[in-house]
């Protein structure tokens, strides 16, 4: 991913309350039910931004990390992750997706 994405994700990771909130999200169920699903309402590792961010934060905490799962959860194709986007736009998209995940858990303001 590009530098702006890495920098933004590091900032979010180092916000302890934000990181704890992300870690508190429930994991998707094996049958595809749960929070954070895609447009079809189904949850998978590929369309669940909360789940992808949990994994990324865990990898950041324990060693080297990749943003591949997170960019897939955004619906970006391989090349789109390397296109320079606006950092504020990425931040808003990430926070909007996470707010949707938290709204389904009964904690809609967990990251406000």
CSV table of C-alpha atoms in Angstrom, one decimal:
chain,number,residue,atom,x,y,z
A,1,UNK,CA,0.0,0.0,0.0
A,2,UNK,CA,1.0,3.6,-0.3
A,3,UNK,CA,2.6,5.7,2.4
A,4,UNK,CA,-0.6,7.6,3.2
A,5,UNK,CA,-2.4,4.4,4.0
A,6,UNK,CA,0.5,3.0,6.2
A,7,UNK,CA,0.7,6.3,8.1
A,8,UNK,CA,-3.0,6.5,8.7
A,9,UNK,CA,-3.2,2.9,9.9
A,10,UNK,CA,-0.2,3.4,12.2
A,11,UNK,CA,-1.9,6.5,13.7
A,12,UNK,CA,-5.1,4.5,14.3
A,13,UNK,CA,-3.2,1.5,15.7
A,14,UNK,CA,-1.4,3.8,18.3
A,15,UNK,CA,-4.7,5.2,19.5
A,16,UNK,CA,-5.2,2.7,22.4
A,17,UNK,CA,-8.9,3.3,22.8
A,18,UNK,CA,-9.4,2.9,19.0
A,19,UNK,CA,-7.4,-0.3,18.9
A,20,UNK,CA,-9.3,-1.7,21.9
A,21,UNK,CA,-12.6,-0.9,20.2
A,22,UNK,CA,-11.5,-2.7,17.0
A,23,UNK,CA,-10.4,-5.7,19.0
A,24,UNK,CA,-13.8,-5.8,20.8
A,25,UNK,CA,-15.7,-6.4,17.5
A,26,UNK,CA,-17.1,-9.9,17.3
A,27,UNK,CA,-15.5,-12.2,14.8
A,28,UNK,CA,-17.7,-13.4,11.8
A,29,UNK,CA,-19.4,-16.7,12.3
A,30,UNK,CA,-18.4,-19.7,10.1
A,31,UNK,CA,-21.8,-19.6,8.4
A,32,UNK,CA,-21.3,-16.0,7.2
A,33,UNK,CA,-23.5,-14.3,9.8
A,34,UNK,CA,-22.3,-11.6,12.1
A,35,UNK,CA,-21.4,-7.9,11.9
A,36,UNK,CA,-19.5,-6.1,9.2
A,37,UNK,CA,-20.9,-7.8,6.1
A,38,UNK,CA,-20.7,-6.6,2.6
A,39,UNK,CA,-23.5,-5.4,0.3
A,40,UNK,CA,-25.2,-8.7,0.4
A,41,UNK,CA,-25.3,-8.7,4.2
A,42,UNK,CA,-23.0,-11.7,4.5
A,43,UNK,CA,-19.8,-11.6,6.4
A,44,UNK,CA,-16.6,-13.0,5.2
A,45,UNK,CA,-13.0,-12.4,5.8
A,46,UNK,CA,-12.9,-10.6,2.4
A,47,UNK,CA,-15.7,-8.1,3.0
A,48,UNK,CA,-15.4,-7.5,6.7
A,49,UNK,CA,-13.3,-4.3,7.4
A,50,UNK,CA,-13.5,-4.8,11.2
A,51,UNK,CA,-12.2,-8.4,10.9
A,52,UNK,CA,-9.5,-7.3,8.5
A,53,UNK,CA,-8.4,-4.4,10.7
A,54,UNK,CA,-8.3,-6.7,13.8
A,55,UNK,CA,-6.0,-9.0,11.8
A,56,UNK,CA,-3.8,-6.1,10.7
A,57,UNK,CA,-3.5,-4.7,14.2
A,58,UNK,CA,-2.6,-8.1,15.5
A,59,UNK,CA,0.1,-8.5,12.9
A,60,UNK,CA,1.4,-5.0,13.7
A,61,UNK,CA,1.6,-5.9,17.3
A,62,UNK,CA,3.4,-9.2,16.7
A,63,UNK,CA,5.6,-8.5,13.7
A,64,UNK,CA,5.5,-7.6,10.0
A,65,UNK,CA,2.1,-6.7,8.6
A,66,UNK,CA,0.4,-6.5,5.2
A,67,UNK,CA,-2.6,-4.5,4.2
A,68,UNK,CA,-3.8,-7.0,1.6
A,69,UNK,CA,-6.8,-8.3,3.6
A,70,UNK,CA,-7.9,-4.8,4.5
A,71,UNK,CA,-7.7,-3.5,0.9
A,72,UNK,CA,-9.7,-6.6,-0.2
A,73,UNK,CA,-12.3,-5.7,2.5
A,74,UNK,CA,-12.6,-2.3,0.9
A,75,UNK,CA,-13.3,-4.0,-2.4
A,76,UNK,CA,-10.1,-2.8,-4.0
A,77,UNK,CA,-8.4,-4.8,-6.7
A,78,UNK,CA,-4.7,-5.5,-6.4
A,79,UNK,CA,-3.6,-2.4,-8.4
A,80,UNK,CA,-6.0,0.0,-6.6
A,81,UNK,CA,-4.0,-0.4,-3.4
A,82,UNK,CA,-1.1,1.3,-5.0
A,83,UNK,CA,-3.0,4.2,-6.5
A,84,UNK,CA,-2.5,7.4,-4.5
A,85,UNK,CA,-5.8,8.2,-2.9
A,86,UNK,CA,-6.7,11.0,-0.6
A,87,UNK,CA,-5.8,10.2,3.1
A,88,UNK,CA,-8.9,12.0,4.4
A,89,UNK,CA,-11.1,9.9,1.9
A,90,UNK,CA,-9.5,6.7,3.1
A,91,UNK,CA,-10.0,7.7,6.8
A,92,UNK,CA,-13.7,8.5,6.2
A,93,UNK,CA,-14.3,5.2,4.3
A,94,UNK,CA,-12.6,3.2,7.0
A,95,UNK,CA,-14.4,4.9,9.8
A,96,UNK,CA,-17.8,4.7,8.0
A,97,UNK,CA,-17.3,0.9,7.5
A,98,UNK,CA,-16.3,0.5,11.2
A,99,UNK,CA,-19.2,2.5,12.4
A,100,UNK,CA,-21.5,0.2,10.5
A,101,UNK,CA,-19.8,-2.8,12.2
A,102,UNK,CA,-20.2,-1.2,15.6
A,103,UNK,CA,-23.9,-0.2,15.0
A,104,UNK,CA,-24.7,-3.9,14.5
A,105,UNK,CA,-23.1,-4.7,17.9
A,106,UNK,CA,-25.2,-2.3,19.8
A,107,UNK,CA,-22.3,0.1,20.3
A,108,UNK,CA,-22.7,2.6,17.5
A,109,UNK,CA,-20.5,5.3,19.1
A,110,UNK,CA,-17.6,3.0,20.0
A,111,UNK,CA,-15.2,5.0,17.8
A,112,UNK,CA,-16.8,8.4,17.9
